[in-house]
XYZ file of C-alpha atoms in Angstrom:
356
model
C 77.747 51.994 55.662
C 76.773 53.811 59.196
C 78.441 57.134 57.705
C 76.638 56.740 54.022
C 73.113 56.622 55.551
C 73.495 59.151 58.116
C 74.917 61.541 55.442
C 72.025 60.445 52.835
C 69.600 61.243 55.974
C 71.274 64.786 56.042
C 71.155 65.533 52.551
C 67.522 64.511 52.476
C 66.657 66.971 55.706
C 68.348 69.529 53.928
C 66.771 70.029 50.432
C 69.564 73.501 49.929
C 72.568 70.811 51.197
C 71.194 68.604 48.870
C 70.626 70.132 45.506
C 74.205 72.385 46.300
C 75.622 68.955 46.636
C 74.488 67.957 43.424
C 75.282 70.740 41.575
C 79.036 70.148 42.873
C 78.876 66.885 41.223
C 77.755 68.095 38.003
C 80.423 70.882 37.643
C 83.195 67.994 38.511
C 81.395 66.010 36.074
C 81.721 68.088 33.678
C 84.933 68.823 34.041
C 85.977 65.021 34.072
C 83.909 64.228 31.240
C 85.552 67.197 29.093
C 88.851 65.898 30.160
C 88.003 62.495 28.707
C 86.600 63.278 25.716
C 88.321 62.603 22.829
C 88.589 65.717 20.433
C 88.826 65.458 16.719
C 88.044 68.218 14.857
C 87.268 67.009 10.902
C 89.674 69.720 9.475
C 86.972 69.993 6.265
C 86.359 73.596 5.782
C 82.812 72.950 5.607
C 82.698 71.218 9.764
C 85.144 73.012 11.144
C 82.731 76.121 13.039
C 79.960 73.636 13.454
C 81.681 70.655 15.087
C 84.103 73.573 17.442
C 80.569 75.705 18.143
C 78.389 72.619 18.561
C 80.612 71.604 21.433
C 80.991 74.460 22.834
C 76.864 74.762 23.146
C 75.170 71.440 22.973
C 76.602 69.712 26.322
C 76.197 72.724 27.951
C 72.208 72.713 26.865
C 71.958 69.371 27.862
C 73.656 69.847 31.500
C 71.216 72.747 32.039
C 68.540 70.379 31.081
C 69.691 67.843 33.464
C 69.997 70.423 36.585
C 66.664 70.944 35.993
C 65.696 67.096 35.813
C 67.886 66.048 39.031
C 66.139 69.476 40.577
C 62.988 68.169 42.951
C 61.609 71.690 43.077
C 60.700 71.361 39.750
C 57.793 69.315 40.093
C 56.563 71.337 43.423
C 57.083 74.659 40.985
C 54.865 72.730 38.318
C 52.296 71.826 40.428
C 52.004 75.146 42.246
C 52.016 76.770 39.099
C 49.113 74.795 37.573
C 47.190 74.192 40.685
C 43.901 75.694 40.820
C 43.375 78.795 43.136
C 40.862 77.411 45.594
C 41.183 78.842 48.848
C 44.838 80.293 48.460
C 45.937 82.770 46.258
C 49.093 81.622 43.970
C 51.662 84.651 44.680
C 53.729 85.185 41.351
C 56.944 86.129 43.244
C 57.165 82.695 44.981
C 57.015 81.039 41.904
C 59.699 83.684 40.172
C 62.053 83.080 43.458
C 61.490 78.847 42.809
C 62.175 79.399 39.113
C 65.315 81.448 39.668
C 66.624 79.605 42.174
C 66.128 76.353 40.344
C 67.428 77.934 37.026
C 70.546 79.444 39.213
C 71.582 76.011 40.615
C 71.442 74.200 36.991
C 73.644 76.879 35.232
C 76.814 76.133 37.241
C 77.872 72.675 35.286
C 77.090 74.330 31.885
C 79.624 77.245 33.101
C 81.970 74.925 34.029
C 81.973 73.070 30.361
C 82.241 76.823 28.807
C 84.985 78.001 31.112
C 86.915 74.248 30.408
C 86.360 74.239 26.803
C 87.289 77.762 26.296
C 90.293 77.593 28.362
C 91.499 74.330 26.424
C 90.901 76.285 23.405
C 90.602 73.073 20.870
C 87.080 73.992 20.121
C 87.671 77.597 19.436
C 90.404 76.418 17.236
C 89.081 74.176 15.105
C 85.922 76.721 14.686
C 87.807 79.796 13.822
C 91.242 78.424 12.378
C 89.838 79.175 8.882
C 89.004 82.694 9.659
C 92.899 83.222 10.423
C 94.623 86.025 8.466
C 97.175 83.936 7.000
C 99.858 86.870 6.111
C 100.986 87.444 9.588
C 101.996 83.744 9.936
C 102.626 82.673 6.615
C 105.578 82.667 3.433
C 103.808 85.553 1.881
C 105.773 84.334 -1.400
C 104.313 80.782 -1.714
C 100.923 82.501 -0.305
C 100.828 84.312 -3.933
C 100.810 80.891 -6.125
C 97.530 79.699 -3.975
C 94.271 79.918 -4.652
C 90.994 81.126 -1.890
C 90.042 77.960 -2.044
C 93.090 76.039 -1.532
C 93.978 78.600 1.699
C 90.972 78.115 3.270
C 91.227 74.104 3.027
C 95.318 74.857 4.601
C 93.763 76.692 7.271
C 91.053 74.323 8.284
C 93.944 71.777 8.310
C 95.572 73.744 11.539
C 94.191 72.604 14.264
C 95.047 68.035 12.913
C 98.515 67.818 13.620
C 99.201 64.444 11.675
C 97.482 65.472 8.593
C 99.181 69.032 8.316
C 101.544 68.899 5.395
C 102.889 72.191 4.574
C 104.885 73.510 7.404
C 106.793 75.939 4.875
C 103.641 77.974 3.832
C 101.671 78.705 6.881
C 103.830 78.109 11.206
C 101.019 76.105 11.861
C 102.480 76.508 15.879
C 102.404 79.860 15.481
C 98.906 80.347 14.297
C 97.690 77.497 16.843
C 98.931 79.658 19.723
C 97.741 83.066 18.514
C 94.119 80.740 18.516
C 94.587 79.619 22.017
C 95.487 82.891 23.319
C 92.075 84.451 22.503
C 90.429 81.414 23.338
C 91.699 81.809 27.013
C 91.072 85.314 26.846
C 87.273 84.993 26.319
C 87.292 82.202 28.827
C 89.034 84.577 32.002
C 86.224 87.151 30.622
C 83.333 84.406 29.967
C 84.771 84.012 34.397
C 84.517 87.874 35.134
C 81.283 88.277 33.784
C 79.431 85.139 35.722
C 80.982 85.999 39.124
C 80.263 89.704 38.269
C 76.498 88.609 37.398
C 76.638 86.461 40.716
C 77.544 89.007 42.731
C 74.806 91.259 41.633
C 72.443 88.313 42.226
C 73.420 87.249 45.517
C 74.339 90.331 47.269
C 73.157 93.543 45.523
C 69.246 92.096 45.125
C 68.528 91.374 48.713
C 69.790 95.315 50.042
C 67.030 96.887 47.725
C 64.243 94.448 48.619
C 64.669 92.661 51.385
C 61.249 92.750 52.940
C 60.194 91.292 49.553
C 62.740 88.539 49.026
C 62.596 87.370 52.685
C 58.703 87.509 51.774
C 59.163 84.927 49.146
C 61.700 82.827 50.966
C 59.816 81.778 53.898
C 56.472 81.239 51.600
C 58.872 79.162 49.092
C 60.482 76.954 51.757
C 56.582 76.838 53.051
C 55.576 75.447 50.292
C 58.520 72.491 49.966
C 58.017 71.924 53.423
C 54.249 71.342 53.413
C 54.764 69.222 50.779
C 57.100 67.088 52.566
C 54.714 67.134 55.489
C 52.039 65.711 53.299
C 54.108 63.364 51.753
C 54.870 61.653 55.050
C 51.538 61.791 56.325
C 49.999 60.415 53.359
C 52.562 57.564 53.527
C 52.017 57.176 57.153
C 48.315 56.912 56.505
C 48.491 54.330 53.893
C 50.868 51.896 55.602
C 48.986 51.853 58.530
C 45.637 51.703 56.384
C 47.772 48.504 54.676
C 48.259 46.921 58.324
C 44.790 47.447 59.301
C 43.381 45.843 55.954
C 45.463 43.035 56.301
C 44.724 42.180 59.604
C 41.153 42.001 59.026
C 41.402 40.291 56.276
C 43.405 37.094 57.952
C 41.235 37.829 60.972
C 37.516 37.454 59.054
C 39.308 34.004 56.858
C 41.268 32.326 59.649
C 39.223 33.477 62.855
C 40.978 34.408 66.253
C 44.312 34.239 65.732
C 45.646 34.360 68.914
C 47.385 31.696 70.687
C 44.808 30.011 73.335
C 48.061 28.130 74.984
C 49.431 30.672 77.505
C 48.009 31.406 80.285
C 45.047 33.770 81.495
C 47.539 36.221 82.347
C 49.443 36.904 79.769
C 46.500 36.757 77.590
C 44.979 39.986 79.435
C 48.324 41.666 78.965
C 48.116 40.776 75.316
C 44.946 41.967 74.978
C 45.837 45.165 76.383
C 48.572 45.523 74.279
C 46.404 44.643 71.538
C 44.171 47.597 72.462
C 46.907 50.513 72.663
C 48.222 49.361 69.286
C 44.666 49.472 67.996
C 44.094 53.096 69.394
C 47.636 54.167 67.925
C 46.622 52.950 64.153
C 42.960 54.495 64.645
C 44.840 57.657 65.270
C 47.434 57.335 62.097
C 44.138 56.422 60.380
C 42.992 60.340 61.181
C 39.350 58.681 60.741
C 40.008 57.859 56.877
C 38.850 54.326 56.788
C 37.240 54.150 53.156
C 38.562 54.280 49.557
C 36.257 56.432 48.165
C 37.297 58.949 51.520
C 40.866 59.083 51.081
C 40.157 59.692 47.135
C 38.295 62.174 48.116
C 40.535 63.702 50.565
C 43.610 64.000 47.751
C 41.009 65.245 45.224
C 40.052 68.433 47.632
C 44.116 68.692 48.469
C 44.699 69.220 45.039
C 41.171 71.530 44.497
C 41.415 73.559 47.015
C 43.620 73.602 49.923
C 43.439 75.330 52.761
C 43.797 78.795 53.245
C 46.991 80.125 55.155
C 45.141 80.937 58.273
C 45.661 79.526 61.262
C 42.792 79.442 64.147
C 43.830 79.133 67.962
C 41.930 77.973 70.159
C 41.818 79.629 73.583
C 40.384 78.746 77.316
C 37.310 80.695 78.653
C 38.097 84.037 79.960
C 40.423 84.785 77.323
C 39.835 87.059 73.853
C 39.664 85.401 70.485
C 40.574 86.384 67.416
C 38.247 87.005 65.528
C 35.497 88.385 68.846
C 33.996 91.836 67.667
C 33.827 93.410 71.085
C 30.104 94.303 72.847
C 28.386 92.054 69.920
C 28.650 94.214 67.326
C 25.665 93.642 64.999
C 27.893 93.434 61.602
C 29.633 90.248 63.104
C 28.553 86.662 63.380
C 26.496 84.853 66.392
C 27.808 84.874 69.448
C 29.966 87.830 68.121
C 32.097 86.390 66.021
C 32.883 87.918 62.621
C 32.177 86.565 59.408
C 30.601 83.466 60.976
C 33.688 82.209 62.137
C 33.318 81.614 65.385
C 35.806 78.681 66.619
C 34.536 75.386 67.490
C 34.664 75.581 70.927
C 33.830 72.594 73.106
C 30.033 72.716 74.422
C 29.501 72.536 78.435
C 26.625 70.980 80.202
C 26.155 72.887 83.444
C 23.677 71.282 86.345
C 21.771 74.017 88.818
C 20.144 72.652 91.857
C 18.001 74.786 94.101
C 17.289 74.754 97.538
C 13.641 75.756 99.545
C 15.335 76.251 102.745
Protein backbone atom coordinates (compact mmCIF):
# COMPACT_ATOMS: atom_id res chain seq x y z
CA UNK A 1 0.00 0.00 0.00
CA UNK A 2 3.48 1.90 0.99
CA UNK A 3 4.54 1.52 -2.86
CA UNK A 4 0.86 2.70 -4.29
CA UNK A 5 0.98 6.03 -2.37
CA UNK A 6 4.46 6.87 -2.85
CA UNK A 7 4.01 6.25 -6.63
CA UNK A 8 0.50 8.26 -6.61
CA UNK A 9 2.71 11.07 -4.70
CA UNK A 10 5.12 10.90 -7.78
CA UNK A 11 2.70 10.99 -10.41
CA UNK A 12 1.02 13.93 -8.73
CA UNK A 13 4.64 15.96 -8.44
CA UNK A 14 5.07 15.23 -11.88
CA UNK A 15 2.08 16.57 -13.94
CA UNK A 16 4.33 15.29 -17.60
CA UNK A 17 4.81 11.61 -15.58
CA UNK A 18 1.39 11.82 -14.94
CA UNK A 19 -0.65 12.64 -17.97
CA UNK A 20 2.23 10.28 -20.13
CA UNK A 21 1.11 7.69 -17.70
CA UNK A 22 -2.31 8.07 -18.57
CA UNK A 23 -2.09 8.25 -21.99
CA UNK A 24 -0.25 4.68 -21.74
CA UNK A 25 -3.33 3.43 -20.21
CA UNK A 26 -5.59 4.65 -22.76
CA UNK A 27 -3.62 3.24 -25.79
CA UNK A 28 -3.63 -0.35 -23.80
CA UNK A 29 -7.15 0.33 -23.29
CA UNK A 30 -7.87 0.62 -26.38
CA UNK A 31 -6.24 -2.01 -27.56
CA UNK A 32 -7.91 -4.43 -24.93
CA UNK A 33 -11.20 -3.09 -25.48
CA UNK A 34 -10.86 -3.64 -29.44
CA UNK A 35 -9.72 -7.08 -28.68
CA UNK A 36 -12.92 -7.73 -26.75
CA UNK A 37 -15.30 -6.40 -28.76
CA UNK A 38 -17.45 -8.50 -30.42
CA UNK A 39 -17.64 -7.75 -34.29
CA UNK A 40 -20.67 -8.40 -36.37
CA UNK A 41 -20.93 -6.78 -39.37
CA UNK A 42 -24.95 -6.88 -40.62
CA UNK A 43 -23.95 -8.17 -44.16
CA UNK A 44 -27.16 -5.86 -45.58
CA UNK A 45 -25.83 -3.95 -48.44
CA UNK A 46 -27.36 -0.96 -47.13
CA UNK A 47 -24.99 -1.16 -43.30
CA UNK A 48 -22.22 -2.59 -44.47
CA UNK A 49 -19.79 0.99 -45.07
CA UNK A 50 -21.59 2.61 -42.21
CA UNK A 51 -21.35 0.03 -39.42
CA UNK A 52 -17.22 -0.87 -40.86
CA UNK A 53 -16.58 3.26 -41.14
CA UNK A 54 -18.52 4.11 -37.98
CA UNK A 55 -16.11 1.93 -36.07
CA UNK A 56 -13.37 2.80 -37.50
CA UNK A 57 -14.19 6.74 -36.47
CA UNK A 58 -16.58 7.00 -33.61
CA UNK A 59 -14.39 5.31 -30.67
CA UNK A 60 -11.63 6.98 -31.88
CA UNK A 61 -13.68 10.55 -31.48
CA UNK A 62 -14.72 9.58 -28.28
CA UNK A 63 -11.07 8.52 -26.91
CA UNK A 64 -9.83 11.93 -28.15
CA UNK A 65 -12.64 13.39 -26.23
CA UNK A 66 -11.73 11.56 -23.18
CA UNK A 67 -7.80 12.55 -23.35
CA UNK A 68 -8.98 15.76 -23.23
CA UNK A 69 -11.44 15.15 -20.17
CA UNK A 70 -8.77 13.02 -18.02
CA UNK A 71 -6.25 16.08 -19.24
CA UNK A 72 -5.98 18.68 -16.01
CA UNK A 73 -4.44 21.31 -18.25
CA UNK A 74 -7.53 21.73 -19.75
CA UNK A 75 -9.20 23.64 -17.24
CA UNK A 76 -5.84 25.84 -16.46
CA UNK A 77 -5.88 26.43 -20.57
CA UNK A 78 -9.68 27.49 -20.12
CA UNK A 79 -9.23 29.69 -17.51
CA UNK A 80 -6.12 31.39 -18.86
CA UNK A 81 -7.77 31.73 -21.97
CA UNK A 82 -10.89 33.51 -20.63
CA UNK A 83 -9.30 35.31 -17.81
CA UNK A 84 -9.37 38.93 -18.01
CA UNK A 85 -6.05 40.80 -18.84
CA UNK A 86 -5.56 42.79 -15.67
CA UNK A 87 -2.12 43.33 -14.89
CA UNK A 88 -0.58 40.50 -17.18
CA UNK A 89 -0.71 40.25 -20.66
CA UNK A 90 -2.20 36.71 -21.98
CA UNK A 91 0.72 35.58 -24.52
CA UNK A 92 -1.04 33.59 -27.46
CA UNK A 93 1.92 31.17 -27.88
CA UNK A 94 1.56 29.79 -24.29
CA UNK A 95 -1.81 29.03 -24.84
CA UNK A 96 -1.00 27.43 -28.58
CA UNK A 97 1.99 25.32 -26.77
CA UNK A 98 -0.92 24.15 -23.80
CA UNK A 99 -3.37 23.41 -26.61
CA UNK A 100 -0.92 21.36 -28.65
CA UNK A 101 0.49 19.67 -26.09
CA UNK A 102 -2.82 18.71 -24.59
CA UNK A 103 -4.25 17.84 -28.12
CA UNK A 104 -0.79 15.74 -28.76
CA UNK A 105 -1.17 13.59 -25.59
CA UNK A 106 -5.06 12.71 -26.35
CA UNK A 107 -4.40 11.56 -30.01
CA UNK A 108 -2.25 8.54 -29.07
CA UNK A 109 -5.31 6.07 -27.89
CA UNK A 110 -7.38 7.12 -30.97
CA UNK A 111 -4.13 6.02 -33.12
CA UNK A 112 -3.92 3.06 -31.42
CA UNK A 113 -7.82 2.02 -32.20
CA UNK A 114 -7.00 3.08 -36.05
CA UNK A 115 -3.73 1.21 -36.28
CA UNK A 116 -5.70 -2.06 -34.36
CA UNK A 117 -8.74 -1.87 -36.36
CA UNK A 118 -7.01 -1.41 -39.58
CA UNK A 119 -4.56 -4.06 -39.00
CA UNK A 120 -7.47 -6.59 -38.00
CA UNK A 121 -9.02 -5.55 -41.13
CA UNK A 122 -12.82 -6.74 -40.13
CA UNK A 123 -13.98 -3.21 -40.35
CA UNK A 124 -12.45 -2.43 -43.65
CA UNK A 125 -14.02 -5.58 -44.78
CA UNK A 126 -17.29 -5.42 -44.01
CA UNK A 127 -17.22 -1.57 -45.37
CA UNK A 128 -15.73 -2.20 -48.71
CA UNK A 129 -16.58 -6.01 -49.43
CA UNK A 130 -19.39 -4.73 -51.72
CA UNK A 131 -17.17 -2.54 -53.71
CA UNK A 132 -15.13 -5.85 -54.67
CA UNK A 133 -14.70 -6.53 -58.41
CA UNK A 134 -16.21 -9.81 -58.37
CA UNK A 135 -14.58 -11.22 -61.82
CA UNK A 136 -11.17 -11.73 -60.47
CA UNK A 137 -12.55 -14.05 -57.72
CA UNK A 138 -15.57 -15.33 -59.06
CA UNK A 139 -17.24 -18.33 -61.73
CA UNK A 140 -17.48 -15.73 -64.38
CA UNK A 141 -20.15 -18.29 -65.93
CA UNK A 142 -22.70 -18.34 -63.05
CA UNK A 143 -21.68 -14.44 -62.62
CA UNK A 144 -23.65 -13.97 -66.14
CA UNK A 145 -27.20 -15.46 -64.85
CA UNK A 146 -27.08 -12.72 -61.81
CA UNK A 147 -28.47 -9.70 -61.53
CA UNK A 148 -26.61 -5.98 -59.94
CA UNK A 149 -28.68 -6.34 -57.38
CA UNK A 150 -28.38 -9.83 -56.42
CA UNK A 151 -24.19 -9.38 -56.66
CA UNK A 152 -24.09 -6.67 -54.57
CA UNK A 153 -26.32 -8.47 -51.74
CA UNK A 154 -23.45 -11.80 -52.43
CA UNK A 155 -20.82 -9.43 -51.82
CA UNK A 156 -22.06 -7.77 -48.72
CA UNK A 157 -22.53 -11.40 -47.52
CA UNK A 158 -18.44 -11.86 -47.51
CA UNK A 159 -17.27 -10.79 -44.66
CA UNK A 160 -20.50 -13.45 -42.22
CA UNK A 161 -19.03 -16.66 -42.54
CA UNK A 162 -22.15 -18.76 -41.32
CA UNK A 163 -24.57 -17.05 -43.50
CA UNK A 164 -22.42 -17.27 -46.80
CA UNK A 165 -24.12 -19.75 -49.07
CA UNK A 166 -22.64 -19.79 -52.40
CA UNK A 167 -19.10 -20.87 -52.23
CA UNK A 168 -19.27 -21.91 -56.08
CA UNK A 169 -19.96 -18.32 -57.43
CA UNK A 170 -17.73 -15.96 -55.64
CA UNK A 171 -13.96 -17.80 -53.17
CA UNK A 172 -15.32 -15.93 -50.53
CA UNK A 173 -11.48 -16.76 -48.81
CA UNK A 174 -10.05 -15.44 -51.57
CA UNK A 175 -11.77 -12.14 -51.74
CA UNK A 176 -11.61 -11.90 -47.74
CA UNK A 177 -7.81 -11.96 -47.98
CA UNK A 178 -7.33 -9.66 -50.97
CA UNK A 179 -9.62 -7.22 -48.26
CA UNK A 180 -7.28 -7.78 -45.44
CA UNK A 181 -4.26 -7.23 -47.38
CA UNK A 182 -5.10 -3.57 -48.16
CA UNK A 183 -6.52 -3.15 -44.93
CA UNK A 184 -3.00 -3.85 -43.37
CA UNK A 185 -1.48 -1.94 -45.96
CA UNK A 186 -3.19 1.38 -45.04
CA UNK A 187 -2.66 0.51 -41.43
CA UNK A 188 1.64 0.10 -41.79
CA UNK A 189 1.06 3.55 -43.83
CA UNK A 190 -1.76 5.10 -41.39
CA UNK A 191 1.99 4.01 -38.82
CA UNK A 192 4.53 5.79 -41.24
CA UNK A 193 2.71 8.80 -41.51
CA UNK A 194 2.06 9.47 -37.49
CA UNK A 195 5.68 8.67 -36.51
CA UNK A 196 6.74 10.68 -39.64
CA UNK A 197 4.35 13.64 -38.35
CA UNK A 198 5.91 12.98 -34.77
CA UNK A 199 9.12 13.30 -35.74
CA UNK A 200 8.62 16.59 -37.39
CA UNK A 201 6.84 17.68 -34.18
CA UNK A 202 9.20 16.66 -31.66
CA UNK A 203 12.49 17.15 -33.19
CA UNK A 204 12.44 19.32 -36.36
CA UNK A 205 10.20 22.32 -34.48
CA UNK A 206 12.47 23.02 -31.61
CA UNK A 207 15.97 23.49 -34.13
CA UNK A 208 14.14 26.43 -35.98
CA UNK A 209 12.74 28.13 -32.87
CA UNK A 210 14.13 27.29 -29.98
CA UNK A 211 14.40 30.60 -28.22
CA UNK A 212 10.62 30.72 -28.87
CA UNK A 213 9.51 27.27 -27.76
CA UNK A 214 11.77 27.27 -24.65
CA UNK A 215 9.96 30.82 -24.28
CA UNK A 216 6.64 29.18 -24.02
CA UNK A 217 7.74 26.20 -22.00
CA UNK A 218 8.97 27.78 -18.96
CA UNK A 219 5.86 30.45 -19.05
CA UNK A 220 3.48 27.22 -19.60
CA UNK A 221 4.92 25.13 -16.76
CA UNK A 222 4.73 28.78 -14.88
CA UNK A 223 1.50 28.93 -15.21
CA UNK A 224 0.56 25.06 -13.93
CA UNK A 225 2.87 25.60 -11.30
CA UNK A 226 1.44 28.84 -9.89
CA UNK A 227 -1.63 27.32 -9.99
CA UNK A 228 -0.63 24.51 -7.91
CA UNK A 229 1.01 26.97 -5.58
CA UNK A 230 -2.27 28.69 -5.11
CA UNK A 231 -4.13 25.76 -4.79
CA UNK A 232 -2.18 24.68 -1.72
CA UNK A 233 -2.07 27.91 -0.20
CA UNK A 234 -5.62 28.54 -0.53
CA UNK A 235 -6.23 25.10 1.07
CA UNK A 236 -3.70 25.77 3.67
CA UNK A 237 -5.45 29.01 4.45
CA UNK A 238 -8.84 27.63 4.80
CA UNK A 239 -8.06 24.66 7.05
CA UNK A 240 -6.30 26.62 9.32
CA UNK A 241 -9.08 29.46 9.02
CA UNK A 242 -11.50 26.11 9.87
CA UNK A 243 -9.28 25.38 13.12
CA UNK A 244 -9.25 28.85 14.21
CA UNK A 245 -13.18 29.24 13.80
CA UNK A 246 -13.77 26.27 15.59
CA UNK A 247 -11.80 26.91 18.41
CA UNK A 248 -13.41 30.07 19.13
CA UNK A 249 -16.43 28.95 18.71
CA UNK A 250 -16.19 26.02 21.62
CA UNK A 251 -14.04 28.56 23.43
CA UNK A 252 -16.86 31.67 23.54
CA UNK A 253 -19.90 28.50 24.38
CA UNK A 254 -17.98 26.30 26.81
CA UNK A 255 -15.42 28.90 28.38
CA UNK A 256 -11.71 27.94 29.25
CA UNK A 257 -11.22 24.77 28.20
CA UNK A 258 -8.23 23.87 29.66
CA UNK A 259 -7.70 21.40 32.29
CA UNK A 260 -7.24 23.35 35.82
CA UNK A 261 -5.95 19.78 37.38
CA UNK A 262 -2.20 19.72 36.60
CA UNK A 263 -0.02 21.55 38.08
CA UNK A 264 1.31 25.29 37.78
CA UNK A 265 4.02 24.02 35.78
CA UNK A 266 2.89 22.30 33.23
CA UNK A 267 0.20 24.76 32.81
CA UNK A 268 2.92 27.56 31.86
CA UNK A 269 4.42 25.09 29.43
CA UNK A 270 0.98 24.62 27.98
CA UNK A 271 0.40 27.97 27.70
CA UNK A 272 3.47 28.50 25.88
CA UNK A 273 2.79 25.94 23.64
CA UNK A 274 -0.50 27.36 23.23
CA UNK A 275 1.13 30.63 22.13
CA UNK A 276 3.64 29.25 19.33
CA UNK A 277 0.73 27.31 17.84
CA UNK A 278 -1.29 30.50 17.91
CA UNK A 279 1.56 32.55 16.15
CA UNK A 280 2.00 29.57 13.53
CA UNK A 281 -1.95 29.71 12.47
CA UNK A 282 -1.82 33.71 12.54
CA UNK A 283 0.90 33.25 10.03
CA UNK A 284 -1.03 30.47 7.70
CA UNK A 285 -3.86 33.00 8.23
CA UNK A 286 -1.50 35.63 6.03
CA UNK A 287 -3.80 38.30 7.98
CA UNK A 288 -7.12 37.04 6.12
CA UNK A 289 -9.39 36.74 9.05
CA UNK A 290 -12.86 37.83 7.43
CA UNK A 291 -15.26 36.35 4.83
CA UNK A 292 -15.92 39.18 2.97
CA UNK A 293 -11.62 39.48 2.80
CA UNK A 294 -10.84 36.22 1.50
CA UNK A 295 -13.87 36.76 -1.13
CA UNK A 296 -12.34 39.51 -1.94
CA UNK A 297 -8.92 38.25 -2.22
CA UNK A 298 -10.09 35.30 -4.93
CA UNK A 299 -12.22 37.95 -6.71
CA UNK A 300 -8.91 40.26 -7.43
CA UNK A 301 -6.90 36.70 -8.19
CA UNK A 302 -9.18 36.07 -10.79
CA UNK A 303 -9.44 40.15 -11.95
CA UNK A 304 -6.30 40.93 -12.05
CA UNK A 305 -3.30 39.17 -10.91
CA UNK A 306 -0.18 40.25 -10.48
CA UNK A 307 2.13 41.30 -12.91
CA UNK A 308 5.30 39.04 -13.61
CA UNK A 309 7.67 41.32 -11.88
CA UNK A 310 9.46 40.56 -9.16
CA UNK A 311 10.86 43.42 -6.62
CA UNK A 312 14.05 42.68 -4.38
CA UNK A 313 14.63 44.17 -1.69
CA UNK A 314 18.19 45.21 -0.87
CA UNK A 315 20.28 46.51 2.40
CA UNK A 316 21.46 50.20 2.53
CA UNK A 317 24.50 50.88 0.57
CA UNK A 318 23.48 48.80 -2.18
CA UNK A 319 21.73 49.91 -5.83
CA UNK A 320 18.13 49.14 -6.54
CA UNK A 321 16.47 48.41 -9.36
CA UNK A 322 14.60 50.63 -10.35
CA UNK A 323 17.16 53.97 -8.69
CA UNK A 324 17.59 56.58 -11.62
CA UNK A 325 21.09 57.64 -10.73
CA UNK A 326 21.87 61.55 -9.38
CA UNK A 327 17.84 62.01 -8.98
CA UNK A 328 16.99 62.38 -12.24
CA UNK A 329 13.95 64.70 -12.42
CA UNK A 330 11.79 62.27 -14.87
CA UNK A 331 11.83 59.58 -12.01
CA UNK A 332 9.84 59.22 -8.84
CA UNK A 333 10.68 60.67 -5.14
CA UNK A 334 13.51 59.74 -3.67
CA UNK A 335 14.65 58.78 -7.26
CA UNK A 336 12.85 56.08 -7.98
CA UNK A 337 11.18 55.65 -11.38
CA UNK A 338 7.69 55.50 -12.09
CA UNK A 339 6.85 55.89 -8.39
CA UNK A 340 8.02 52.68 -7.55
CA UNK A 341 10.19 53.07 -5.06
CA UNK A 342 10.36 49.76 -2.75
CA UNK A 343 8.95 49.74 0.60
CA UNK A 344 11.83 49.99 2.47
CA UNK A 345 11.75 49.80 6.26
CA UNK A 346 11.73 53.45 7.94
CA UNK A 347 14.68 54.22 10.62
CA UNK A 348 14.42 56.42 13.60
CA UNK A 349 17.87 57.87 14.22
CA UNK A 350 18.60 59.78 17.81
CA UNK A 351 21.45 62.80 17.72
CA UNK A 352 22.67 64.04 20.99
CA UNK A 353 24.94 67.02 21.27
CA UNK A 354 27.46 67.96 23.54
CA UNK A 355 28.50 71.88 24.93
CA UNK A 356 31.82 70.79 26.02
Amino acid sequence: MDKFRMMFQFLQSNQESFMNGICGIMALASAQLYSAFEFSCPCIPEYNYAYGIGLLVIPPIWFFLLGFVLNNNVSMLAEEWKRPTGKRVKDPTILRYMFVSITQRSLIAPMVWISVTLMDGKSFLCAFSVNLDIRQFGNYTLIEGMTEVEIVKLLAKIPCKNIFDQPEVISREAASRYITCISQAFGWVFLLLMTLAAFMIRAIRPCFTQAAFLKTKYWSHYVDIERKLFDETCKEHAKTFAKVCIQQYFESISGDMRSFHKHQSSKDDSDGDDDDKKKSDEDKLLGIRDQDDMNKVLWNWHTCKPPLALRKEQPDGESHEGLIPNGDVSGGPNGYANHNAPDLPKREWAVYYSKV
